[in-house]
Short mmCIF file of C-alpha atoms and ligand atoms in Angstrom, two decimals:
data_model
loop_
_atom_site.label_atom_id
_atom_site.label_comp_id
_atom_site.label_asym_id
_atom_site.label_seq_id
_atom_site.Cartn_x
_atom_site.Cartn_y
_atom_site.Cartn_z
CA UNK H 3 35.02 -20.13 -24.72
CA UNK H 4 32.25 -22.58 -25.66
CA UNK H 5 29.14 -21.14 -26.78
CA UNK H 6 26.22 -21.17 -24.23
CA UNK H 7 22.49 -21.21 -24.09
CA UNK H 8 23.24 -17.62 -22.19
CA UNK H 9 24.81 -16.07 -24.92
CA UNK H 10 23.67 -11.91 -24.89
CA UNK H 11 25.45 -8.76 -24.80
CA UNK H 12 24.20 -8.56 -20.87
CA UNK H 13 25.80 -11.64 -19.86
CA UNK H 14 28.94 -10.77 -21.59
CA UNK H 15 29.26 -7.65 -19.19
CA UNK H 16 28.41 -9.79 -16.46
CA UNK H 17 31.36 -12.48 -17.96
CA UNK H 18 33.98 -9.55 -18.40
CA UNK H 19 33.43 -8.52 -14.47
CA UNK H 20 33.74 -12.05 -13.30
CA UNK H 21 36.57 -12.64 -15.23
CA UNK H 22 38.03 -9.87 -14.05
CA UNK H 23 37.99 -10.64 -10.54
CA UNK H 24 38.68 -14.26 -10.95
CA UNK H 25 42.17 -12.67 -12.66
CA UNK H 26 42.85 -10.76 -10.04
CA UNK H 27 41.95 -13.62 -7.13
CA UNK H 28 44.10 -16.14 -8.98
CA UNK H 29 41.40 -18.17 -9.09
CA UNK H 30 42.36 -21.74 -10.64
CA UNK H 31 40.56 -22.58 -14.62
CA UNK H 32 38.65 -24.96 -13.48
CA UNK H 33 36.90 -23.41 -10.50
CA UNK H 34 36.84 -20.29 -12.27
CA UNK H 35 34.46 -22.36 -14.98
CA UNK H 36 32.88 -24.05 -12.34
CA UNK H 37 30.34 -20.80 -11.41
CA UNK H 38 31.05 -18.93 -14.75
CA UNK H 39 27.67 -19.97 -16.01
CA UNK H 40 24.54 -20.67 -13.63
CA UNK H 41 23.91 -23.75 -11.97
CA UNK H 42 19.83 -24.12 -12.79
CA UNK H 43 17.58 -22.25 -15.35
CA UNK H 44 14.02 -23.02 -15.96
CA UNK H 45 12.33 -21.53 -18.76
CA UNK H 46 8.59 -21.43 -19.61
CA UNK H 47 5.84 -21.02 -22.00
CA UNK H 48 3.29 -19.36 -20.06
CA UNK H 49 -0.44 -18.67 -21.79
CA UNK H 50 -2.66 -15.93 -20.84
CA UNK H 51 -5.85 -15.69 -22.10
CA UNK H 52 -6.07 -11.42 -23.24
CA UNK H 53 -9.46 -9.52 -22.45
CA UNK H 54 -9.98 -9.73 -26.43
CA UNK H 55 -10.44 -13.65 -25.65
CA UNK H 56 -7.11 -14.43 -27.71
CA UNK H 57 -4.81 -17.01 -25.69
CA UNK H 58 -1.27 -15.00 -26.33
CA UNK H 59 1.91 -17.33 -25.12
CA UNK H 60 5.03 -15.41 -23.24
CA UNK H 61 8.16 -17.04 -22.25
CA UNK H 62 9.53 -16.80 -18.56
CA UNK H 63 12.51 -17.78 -16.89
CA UNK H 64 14.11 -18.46 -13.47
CA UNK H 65 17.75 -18.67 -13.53
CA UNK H 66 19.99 -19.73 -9.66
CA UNK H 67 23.37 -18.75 -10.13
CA UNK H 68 24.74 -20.88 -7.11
CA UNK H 69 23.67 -22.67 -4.17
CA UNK H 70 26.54 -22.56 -2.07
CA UNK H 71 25.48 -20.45 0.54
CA UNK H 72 22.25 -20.73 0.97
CA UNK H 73 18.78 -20.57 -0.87
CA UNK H 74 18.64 -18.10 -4.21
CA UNK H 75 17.10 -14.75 -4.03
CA UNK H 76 16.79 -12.18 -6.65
CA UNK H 77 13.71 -10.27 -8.45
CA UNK H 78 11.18 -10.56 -11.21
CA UNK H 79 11.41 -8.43 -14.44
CA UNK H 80 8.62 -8.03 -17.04
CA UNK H 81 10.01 -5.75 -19.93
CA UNK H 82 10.30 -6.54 -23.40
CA UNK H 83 13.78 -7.15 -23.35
CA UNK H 84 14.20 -10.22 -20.88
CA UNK H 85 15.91 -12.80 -22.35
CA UNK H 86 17.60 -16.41 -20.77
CA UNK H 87 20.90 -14.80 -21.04
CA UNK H 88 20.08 -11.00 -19.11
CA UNK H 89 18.36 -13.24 -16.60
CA UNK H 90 21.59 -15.06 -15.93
CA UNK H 91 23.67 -11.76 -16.27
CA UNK H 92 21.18 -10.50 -13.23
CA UNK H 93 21.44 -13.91 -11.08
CA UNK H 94 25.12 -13.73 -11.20
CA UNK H 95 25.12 -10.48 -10.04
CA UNK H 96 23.00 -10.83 -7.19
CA UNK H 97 25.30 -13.28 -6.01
CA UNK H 98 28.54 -11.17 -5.91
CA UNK H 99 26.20 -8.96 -4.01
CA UNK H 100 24.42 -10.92 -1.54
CA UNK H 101 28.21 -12.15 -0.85
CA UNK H 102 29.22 -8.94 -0.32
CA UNK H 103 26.61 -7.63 2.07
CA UNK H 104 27.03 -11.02 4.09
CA UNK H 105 23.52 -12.26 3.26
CA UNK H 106 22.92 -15.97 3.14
CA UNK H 107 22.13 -16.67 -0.41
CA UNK H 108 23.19 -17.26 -3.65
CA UNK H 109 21.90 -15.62 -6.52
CA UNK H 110 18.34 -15.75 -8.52
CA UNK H 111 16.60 -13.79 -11.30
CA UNK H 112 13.55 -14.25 -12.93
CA UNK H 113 11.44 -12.46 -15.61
CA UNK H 114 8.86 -12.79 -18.58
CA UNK H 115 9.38 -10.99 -21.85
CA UNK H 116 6.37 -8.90 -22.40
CA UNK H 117 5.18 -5.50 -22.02
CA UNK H 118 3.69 -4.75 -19.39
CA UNK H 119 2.82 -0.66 -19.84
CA UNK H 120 0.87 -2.28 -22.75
CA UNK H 121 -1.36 -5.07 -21.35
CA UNK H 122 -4.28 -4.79 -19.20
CA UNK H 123 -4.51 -4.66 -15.35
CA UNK H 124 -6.51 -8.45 -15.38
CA UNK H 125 -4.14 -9.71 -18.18
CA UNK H 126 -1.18 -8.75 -15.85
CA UNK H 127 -2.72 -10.53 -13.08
CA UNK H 128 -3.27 -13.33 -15.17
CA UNK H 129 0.25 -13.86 -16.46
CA UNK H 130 2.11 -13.21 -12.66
CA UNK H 131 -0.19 -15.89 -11.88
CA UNK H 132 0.30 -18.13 -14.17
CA UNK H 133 4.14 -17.98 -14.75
CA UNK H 134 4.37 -18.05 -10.89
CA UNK H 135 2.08 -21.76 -11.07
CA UNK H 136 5.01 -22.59 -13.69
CA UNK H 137 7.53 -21.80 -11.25
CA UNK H 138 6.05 -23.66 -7.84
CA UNK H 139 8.51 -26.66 -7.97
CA UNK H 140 11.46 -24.43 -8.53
CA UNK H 141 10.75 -21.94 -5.85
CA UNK H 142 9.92 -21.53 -2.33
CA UNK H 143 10.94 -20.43 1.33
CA UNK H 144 14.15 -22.53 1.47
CA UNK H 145 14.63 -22.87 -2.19
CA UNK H 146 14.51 -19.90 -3.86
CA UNK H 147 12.66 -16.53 -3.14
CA UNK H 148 11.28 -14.36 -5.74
CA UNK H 149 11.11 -10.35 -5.25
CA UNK H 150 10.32 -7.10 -7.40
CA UNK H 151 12.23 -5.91 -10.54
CA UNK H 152 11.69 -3.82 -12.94
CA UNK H 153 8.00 -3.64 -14.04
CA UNK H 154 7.08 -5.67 -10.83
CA UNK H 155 5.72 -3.90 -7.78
CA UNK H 156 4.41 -5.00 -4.21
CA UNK H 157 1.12 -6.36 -6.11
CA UNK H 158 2.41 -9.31 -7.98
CA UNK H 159 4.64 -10.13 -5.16
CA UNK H 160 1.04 -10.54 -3.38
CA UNK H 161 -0.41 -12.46 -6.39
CA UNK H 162 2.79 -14.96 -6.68
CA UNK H 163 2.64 -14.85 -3.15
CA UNK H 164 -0.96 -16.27 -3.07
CA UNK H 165 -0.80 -18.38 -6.31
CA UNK H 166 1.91 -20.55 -4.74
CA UNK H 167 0.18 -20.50 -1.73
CA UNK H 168 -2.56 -21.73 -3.35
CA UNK H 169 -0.69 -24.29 -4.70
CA UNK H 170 1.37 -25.89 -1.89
CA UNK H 171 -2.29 -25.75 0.22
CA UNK H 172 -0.64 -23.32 2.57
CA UNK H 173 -0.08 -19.85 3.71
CA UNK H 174 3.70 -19.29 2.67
CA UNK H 175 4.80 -15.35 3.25
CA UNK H 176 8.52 -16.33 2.92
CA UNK H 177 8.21 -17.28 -0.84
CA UNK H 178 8.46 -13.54 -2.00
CA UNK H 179 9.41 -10.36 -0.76
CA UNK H 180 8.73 -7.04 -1.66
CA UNK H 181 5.10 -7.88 -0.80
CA UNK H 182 2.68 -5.38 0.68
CA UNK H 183 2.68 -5.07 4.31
CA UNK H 184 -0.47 -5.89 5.13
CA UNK H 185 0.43 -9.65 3.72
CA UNK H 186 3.71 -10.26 5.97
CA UNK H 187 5.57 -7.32 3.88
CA UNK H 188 8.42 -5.87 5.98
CA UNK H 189 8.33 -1.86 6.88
CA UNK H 190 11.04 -0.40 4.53
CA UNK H 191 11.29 -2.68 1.83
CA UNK H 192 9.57 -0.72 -0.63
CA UNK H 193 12.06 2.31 -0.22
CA UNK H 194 14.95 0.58 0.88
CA UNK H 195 16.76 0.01 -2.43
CA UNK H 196 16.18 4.05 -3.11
CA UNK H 197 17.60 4.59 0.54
CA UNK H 198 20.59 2.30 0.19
CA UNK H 199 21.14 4.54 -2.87
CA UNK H 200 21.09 7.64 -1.22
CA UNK H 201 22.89 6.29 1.73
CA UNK H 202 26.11 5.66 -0.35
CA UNK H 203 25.67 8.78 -2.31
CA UNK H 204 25.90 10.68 0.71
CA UNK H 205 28.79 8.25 2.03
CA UNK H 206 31.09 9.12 -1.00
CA UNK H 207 30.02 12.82 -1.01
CA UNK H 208 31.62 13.03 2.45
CA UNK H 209 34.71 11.23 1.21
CA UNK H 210 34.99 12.94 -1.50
CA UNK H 211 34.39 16.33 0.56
CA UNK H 212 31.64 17.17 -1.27
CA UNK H 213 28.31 19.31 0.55
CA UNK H 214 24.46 17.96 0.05
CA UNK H 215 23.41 20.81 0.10
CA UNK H 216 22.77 21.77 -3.18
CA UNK H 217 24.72 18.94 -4.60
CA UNK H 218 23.51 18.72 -8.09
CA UNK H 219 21.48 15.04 -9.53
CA UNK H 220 20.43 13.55 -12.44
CA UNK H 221 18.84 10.44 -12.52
CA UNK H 222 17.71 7.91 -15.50
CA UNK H 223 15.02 5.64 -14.21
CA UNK H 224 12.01 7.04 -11.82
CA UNK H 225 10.33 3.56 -11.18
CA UNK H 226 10.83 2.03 -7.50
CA UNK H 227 14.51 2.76 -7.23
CA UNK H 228 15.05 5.98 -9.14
CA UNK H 229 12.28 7.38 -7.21
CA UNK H 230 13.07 6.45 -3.68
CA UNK H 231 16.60 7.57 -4.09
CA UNK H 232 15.83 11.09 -5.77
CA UNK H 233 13.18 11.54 -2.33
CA UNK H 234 16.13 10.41 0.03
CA UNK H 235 18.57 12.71 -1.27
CA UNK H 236 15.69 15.92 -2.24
CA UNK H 237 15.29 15.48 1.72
CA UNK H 238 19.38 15.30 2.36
CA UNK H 239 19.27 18.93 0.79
CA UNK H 240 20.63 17.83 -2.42
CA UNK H 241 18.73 18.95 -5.92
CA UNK H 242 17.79 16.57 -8.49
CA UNK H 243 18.06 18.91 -11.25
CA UNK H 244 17.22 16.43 -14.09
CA UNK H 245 14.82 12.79 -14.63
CA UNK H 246 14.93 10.55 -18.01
CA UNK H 247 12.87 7.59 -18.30
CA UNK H 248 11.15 5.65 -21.21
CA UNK H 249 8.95 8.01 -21.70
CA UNK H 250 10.74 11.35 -21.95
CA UNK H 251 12.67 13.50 -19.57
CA UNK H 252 12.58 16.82 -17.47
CA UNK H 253 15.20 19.64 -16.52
CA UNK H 254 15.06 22.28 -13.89
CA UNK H 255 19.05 23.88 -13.09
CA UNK H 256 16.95 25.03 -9.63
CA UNK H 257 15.72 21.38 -8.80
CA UNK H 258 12.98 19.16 -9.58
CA UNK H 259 10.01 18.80 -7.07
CA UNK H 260 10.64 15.23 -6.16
CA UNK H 261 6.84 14.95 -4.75
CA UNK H 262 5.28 16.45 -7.60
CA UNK H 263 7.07 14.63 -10.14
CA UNK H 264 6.49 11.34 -8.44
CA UNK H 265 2.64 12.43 -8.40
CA UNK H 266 2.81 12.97 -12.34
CA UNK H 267 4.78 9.53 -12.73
CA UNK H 268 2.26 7.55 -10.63
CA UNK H 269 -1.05 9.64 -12.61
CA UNK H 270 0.55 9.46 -16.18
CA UNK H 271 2.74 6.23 -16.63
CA UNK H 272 6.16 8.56 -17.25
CA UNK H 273 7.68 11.77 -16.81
CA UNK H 274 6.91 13.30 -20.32
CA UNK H 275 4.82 15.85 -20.24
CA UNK H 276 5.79 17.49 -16.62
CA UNK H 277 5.58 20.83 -15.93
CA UNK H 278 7.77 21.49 -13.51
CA UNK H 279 11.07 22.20 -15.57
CA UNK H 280 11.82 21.83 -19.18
CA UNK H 281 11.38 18.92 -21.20
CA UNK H 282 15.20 16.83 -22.18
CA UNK H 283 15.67 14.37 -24.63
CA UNK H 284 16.87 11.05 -23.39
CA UNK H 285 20.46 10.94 -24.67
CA UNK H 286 20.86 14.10 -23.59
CA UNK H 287 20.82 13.72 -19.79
CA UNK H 288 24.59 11.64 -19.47
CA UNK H 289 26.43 14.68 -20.63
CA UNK H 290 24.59 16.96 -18.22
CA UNK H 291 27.36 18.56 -15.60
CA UNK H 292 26.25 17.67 -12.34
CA UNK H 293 27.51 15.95 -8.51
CA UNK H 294 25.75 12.71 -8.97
CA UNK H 295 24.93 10.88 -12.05
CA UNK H 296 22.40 8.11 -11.39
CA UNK H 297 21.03 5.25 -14.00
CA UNK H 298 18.20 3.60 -12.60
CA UNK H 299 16.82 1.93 -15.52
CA UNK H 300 18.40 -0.96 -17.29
CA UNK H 301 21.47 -2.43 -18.29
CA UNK H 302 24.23 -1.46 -20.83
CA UNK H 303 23.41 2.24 -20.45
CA UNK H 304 26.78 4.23 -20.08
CA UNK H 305 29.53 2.44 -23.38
CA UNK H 306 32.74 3.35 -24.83
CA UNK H 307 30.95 6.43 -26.76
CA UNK H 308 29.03 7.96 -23.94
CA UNK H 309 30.99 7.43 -20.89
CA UNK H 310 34.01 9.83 -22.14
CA UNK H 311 30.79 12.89 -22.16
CA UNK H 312 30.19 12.26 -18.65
CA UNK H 313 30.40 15.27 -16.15
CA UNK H 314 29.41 14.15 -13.08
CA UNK H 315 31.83 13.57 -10.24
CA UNK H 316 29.70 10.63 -8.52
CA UNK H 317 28.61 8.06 -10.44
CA UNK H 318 26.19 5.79 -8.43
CA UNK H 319 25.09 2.61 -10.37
CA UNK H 320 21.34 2.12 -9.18
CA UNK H 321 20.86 -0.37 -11.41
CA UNK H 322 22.54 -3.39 -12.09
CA UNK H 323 24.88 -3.67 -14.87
CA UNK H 324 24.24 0.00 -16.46
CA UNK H 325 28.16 0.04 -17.43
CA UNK H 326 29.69 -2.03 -20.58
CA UNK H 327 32.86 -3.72 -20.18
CA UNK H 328 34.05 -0.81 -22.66
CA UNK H 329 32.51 2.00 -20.61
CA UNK H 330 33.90 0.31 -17.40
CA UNK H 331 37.39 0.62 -19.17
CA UNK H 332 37.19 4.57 -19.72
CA UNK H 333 35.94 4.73 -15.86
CA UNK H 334 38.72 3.82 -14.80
CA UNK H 335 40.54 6.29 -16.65
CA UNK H 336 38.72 8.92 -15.73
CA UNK H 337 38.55 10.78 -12.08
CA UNK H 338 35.00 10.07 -11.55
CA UNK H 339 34.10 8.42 -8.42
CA UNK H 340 32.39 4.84 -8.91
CA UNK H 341 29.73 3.46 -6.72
CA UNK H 342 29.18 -0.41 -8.17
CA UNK H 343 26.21 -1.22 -8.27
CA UNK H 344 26.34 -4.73 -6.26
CA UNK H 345 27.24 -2.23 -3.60
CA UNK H 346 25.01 1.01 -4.38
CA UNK H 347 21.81 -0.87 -4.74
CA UNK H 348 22.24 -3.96 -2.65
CA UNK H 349 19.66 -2.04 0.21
CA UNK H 350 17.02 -4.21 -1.74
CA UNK H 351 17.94 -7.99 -1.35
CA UNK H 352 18.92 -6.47 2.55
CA UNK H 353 15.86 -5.68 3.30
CA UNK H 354 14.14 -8.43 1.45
CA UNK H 355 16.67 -10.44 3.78
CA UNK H 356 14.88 -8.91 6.79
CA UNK H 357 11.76 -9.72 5.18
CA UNK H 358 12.93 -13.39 4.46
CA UNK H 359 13.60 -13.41 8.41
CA UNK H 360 10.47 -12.16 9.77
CA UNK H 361 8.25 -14.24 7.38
CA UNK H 362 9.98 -17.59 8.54
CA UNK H 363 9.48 -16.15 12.28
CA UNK H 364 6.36 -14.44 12.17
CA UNK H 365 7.82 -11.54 13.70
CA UNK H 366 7.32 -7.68 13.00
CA UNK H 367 10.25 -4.96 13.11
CA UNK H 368 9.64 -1.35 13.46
CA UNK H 369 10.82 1.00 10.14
CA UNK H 370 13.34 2.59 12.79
CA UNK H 371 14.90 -1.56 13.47
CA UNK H 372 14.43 -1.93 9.80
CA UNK H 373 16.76 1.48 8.69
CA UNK H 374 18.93 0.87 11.12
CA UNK H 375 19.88 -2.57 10.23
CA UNK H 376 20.10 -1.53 6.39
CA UNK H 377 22.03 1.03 7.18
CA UNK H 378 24.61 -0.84 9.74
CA UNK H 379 25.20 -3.83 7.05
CA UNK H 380 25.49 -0.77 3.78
CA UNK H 381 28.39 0.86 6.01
CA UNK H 382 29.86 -2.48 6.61
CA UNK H 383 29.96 -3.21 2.99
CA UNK H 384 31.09 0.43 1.80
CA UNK H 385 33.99 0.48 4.21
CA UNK H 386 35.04 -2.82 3.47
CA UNK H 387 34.83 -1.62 -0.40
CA UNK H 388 37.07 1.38 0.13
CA UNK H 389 39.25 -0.22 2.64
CA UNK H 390 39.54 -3.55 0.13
CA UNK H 391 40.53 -1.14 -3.07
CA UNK H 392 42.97 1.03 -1.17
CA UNK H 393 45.09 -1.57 0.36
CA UNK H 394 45.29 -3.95 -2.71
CA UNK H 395 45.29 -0.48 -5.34
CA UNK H 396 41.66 -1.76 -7.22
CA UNK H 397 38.74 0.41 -8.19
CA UNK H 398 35.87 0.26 -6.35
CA UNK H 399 33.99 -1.86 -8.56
CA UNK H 400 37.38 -4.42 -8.60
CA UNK H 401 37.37 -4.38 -5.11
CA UNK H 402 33.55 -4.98 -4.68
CA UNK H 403 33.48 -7.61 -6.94
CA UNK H 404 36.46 -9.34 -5.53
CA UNK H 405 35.23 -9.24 -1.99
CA UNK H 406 32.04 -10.72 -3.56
CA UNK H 407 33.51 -13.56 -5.86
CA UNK H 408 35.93 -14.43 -3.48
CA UNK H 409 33.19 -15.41 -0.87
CA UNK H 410 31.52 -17.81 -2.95
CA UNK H 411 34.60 -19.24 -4.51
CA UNK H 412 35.95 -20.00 -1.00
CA UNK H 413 32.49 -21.49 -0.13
CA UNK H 414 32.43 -24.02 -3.22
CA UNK H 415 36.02 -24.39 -1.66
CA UNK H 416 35.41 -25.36 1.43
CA UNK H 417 32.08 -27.52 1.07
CA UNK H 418 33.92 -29.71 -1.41
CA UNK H 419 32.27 -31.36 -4.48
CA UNK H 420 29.65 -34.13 -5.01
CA UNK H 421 30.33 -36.53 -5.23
P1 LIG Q 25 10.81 0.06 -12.14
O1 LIG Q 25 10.09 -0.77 -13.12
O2 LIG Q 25 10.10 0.49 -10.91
O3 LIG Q 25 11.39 1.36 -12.87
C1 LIG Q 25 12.16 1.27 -14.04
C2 LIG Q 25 12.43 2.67 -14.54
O4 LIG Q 25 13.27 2.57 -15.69
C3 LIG Q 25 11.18 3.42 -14.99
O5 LIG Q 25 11.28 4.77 -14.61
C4 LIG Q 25 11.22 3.26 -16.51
O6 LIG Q 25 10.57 4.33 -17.18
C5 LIG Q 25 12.71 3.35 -16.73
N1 LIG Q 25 13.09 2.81 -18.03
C6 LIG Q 25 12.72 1.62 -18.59
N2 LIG Q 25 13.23 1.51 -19.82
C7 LIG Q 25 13.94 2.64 -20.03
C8 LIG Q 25 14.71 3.12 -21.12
N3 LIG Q 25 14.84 2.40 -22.23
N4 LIG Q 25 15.30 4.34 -20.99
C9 LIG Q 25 15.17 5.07 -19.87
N5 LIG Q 25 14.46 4.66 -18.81
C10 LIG Q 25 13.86 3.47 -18.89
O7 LIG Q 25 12.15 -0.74 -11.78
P2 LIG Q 25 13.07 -0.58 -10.49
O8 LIG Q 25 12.64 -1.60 -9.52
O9 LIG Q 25 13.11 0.85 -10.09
O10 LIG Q 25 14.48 -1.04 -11.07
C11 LIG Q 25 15.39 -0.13 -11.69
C12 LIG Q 25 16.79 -0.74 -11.70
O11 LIG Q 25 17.20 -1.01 -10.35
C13 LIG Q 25 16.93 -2.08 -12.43
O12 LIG Q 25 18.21 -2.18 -12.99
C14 LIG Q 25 16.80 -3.11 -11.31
O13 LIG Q 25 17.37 -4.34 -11.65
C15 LIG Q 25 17.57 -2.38 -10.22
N6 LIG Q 25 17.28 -2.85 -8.86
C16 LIG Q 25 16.02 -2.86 -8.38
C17 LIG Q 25 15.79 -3.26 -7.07
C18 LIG Q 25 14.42 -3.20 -6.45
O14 LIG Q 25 14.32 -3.41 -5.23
N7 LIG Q 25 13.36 -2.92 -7.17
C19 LIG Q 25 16.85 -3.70 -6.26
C20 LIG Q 25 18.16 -3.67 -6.79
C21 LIG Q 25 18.36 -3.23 -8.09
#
């Protein structure tokens, strides 16, 4: 294969998966080419000036995988680590997932390399802003719609939000979501990634005739998603025994107080340094028995040399892409139950969907309507999953996958090409 301006160990993992599926699908070469790599990427130079009065320069990006089946949609990281390429890795997965859950979209990502945990509340601001006013002929209601990642929370959603306002001379809520409520936010969105977490935990504990109660779970990653899900399942009856994230990590074999811990997260910046269990070092929690083994962080997280030391018997991919292509290969080997995470996590872009809806209608939906929708299109998807792998004999991650790749392959199909 040519070399490509995407080129990173993320969007290889991304490139194994799709190639994967489009193996399996019998997908012809040349179509197969035809949505290997994205279809638009913007990238820019985006100058803040610091609260030191230095002007420091970060690079963004905003990468649409395809447009075939409606506008793009996907988050906004900052974190040292975004590059083009894990930008593109992310886009391409939130298409296989948006065409899973039957969402009308094709897939986005977005994200600035920088640090945010290191910069300045105004600085922050600054950059969102700015980056965002790079972004305003890119983006927009029927383009492409912006949400949180990681190191992005309700409040730049409101400053992009009101920057590109600003710009277009209008009041636009459907630009972003994940947006505070108060602002056309929807009821929900916040937790519903963490829910739609929990709600196929619980799914695949019941297949796999396993209780909550009790039900053992570790989780790396207690930002939005990590969080949410460890609250969802604490109040399921289950016991989230141990937390890793960049900062340190926590044990407690009688379970950790979800609350408390979420206090000393929000107060502190991390989980080192709480004192409600024992501390645990970071590489230590993925060879930790327990029920349900949850990364919530970043990508690349469980390889070839950790995933044999797993010893959980559920392992629910919060975040996207936290398996390599060689720690997908010992998966399969293995007995542990996968939940993929364009399936376990895809409770975000649904209720971002809802969001989407109710900006472009002005309209309001209770939390109840909002749950109850999430959940009816998560069951949807997780039976189709199950149902898809046991008939054709895939894993669950083939099977999602193919469901989702198949959709937008049939799409470019069917609309034909230009010109
Ligand atoms: P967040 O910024 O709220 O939290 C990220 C968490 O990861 C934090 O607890 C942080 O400490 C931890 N972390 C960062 N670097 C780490 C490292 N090197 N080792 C261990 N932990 C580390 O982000 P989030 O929104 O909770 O996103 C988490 C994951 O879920 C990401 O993969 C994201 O793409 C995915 N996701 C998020 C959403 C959403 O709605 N926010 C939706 C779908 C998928």
């Amino acid at each position: 294969m040519a070399s490509s301006v995407y080129d990173s160990p993320v969007f290889d993992i991304a490139n194994a998966q799709y190639e994967r599926a489009c193996a399996w699908l019998d997908v012809p070469q040349d179509a197969m080419e035809r949505t290997r790599r994205p279809k638009r990427a913007l990238v820019v130079q985006v100058p803040v000036r610091m609260d030191d009065g230095r002007i420091q320069s970060f690079e963004g990006y905003r990468v649409q995988h395809h447009l075939s089946l409606g506008p793009t949609k996907g988050g906004t990281r900052f974190h040292p680590q975004v590059t083009l390429g894990e930008t593109a890795a992310l886009a391409m997965w939130m298409s296989w997932k948006c065409a899973l859950a039957g969402l009308p979209y094709g897939g986005a990502k977005g994200g600035v390399a920088c640090d945010p945990t290191k910069m300045r509340l105004g600085e922050v601001e600054r950059l969102t802003r700015r980056y965002t006013q790079e972004l305003v002929p890119f983006i927009g209601p029927e383009t492409d719609i912006p949400a949180p990642d990681v190191g992005t929370n309700e409040q730049h959603m409101a400053w992009m939000l009101d920057t590109y306002s600003v710009a277009v001379g209008r009041g636009t809520p459907g630009v972003v979501t994940g947006k505070p409520v108060i602002v056309g936010g929807s009821l929900g969105r916040k937790e519903a990634t963490g829910r739609g977490v929990a709600f196929t935990v619980l799914r695949s504990m019941e297949h796999l005739g396993i209780a909550a109660e009790g039900a053992t779970v570790a989780l790396q990653g207690f930002g939005n998603v990590g969080s949410h899900a460890a609250r969802a399942l604490a109040a399921s009856g289950a016991k989230v025994t141990a937390v890793t994230d960049h900062t340190g990590g926590c044990h407690n074999a009688r379970g950790l107080d979800v609350r408390r811990l979420q206090e000393h997260v929000s107060a502190r910046g991390g989980v080192a340094g709480f004192d409600g269990g024992d501390s645990l070092a970071a590489d230590e929690l993925f060879g930790l028995p327990c029920d349900v083994l949850i990364p919530a962080a970043l990508e690349g997280q469980i390889h070839g040399r950790n995933a044999p030391k797993l010893r959980c018997r559920i392992l629910a991919e919060a975040a996207n892409g936290p398996t390599t292509a060689c720690g997908d290969a010992v998966l399969r080997d293995s007995d542990i139950f996968l939940i993929p995470d364009v399936l376990c996590n895809c409770g975000g872009v649904v209720v971002s969907y809802f969001e989407w809806v109710q900006s472009l209608q002005n309209l309001t939906w209770t939390e109840a309507e909002v749950n109850d929708r999430l959940f009816r299109i998560m069951e949807k998807a997780y039976q189709e999953v199950l149902q898809f792998g046991k008939t054709q004999g895939l894993g669950t991650r083939d099977a999602a996958l193919a469901i989702g790749v198949q959709k937008v392959i049939q799409a470019k199909r069917v609309k034909g090409l230009f010109p």
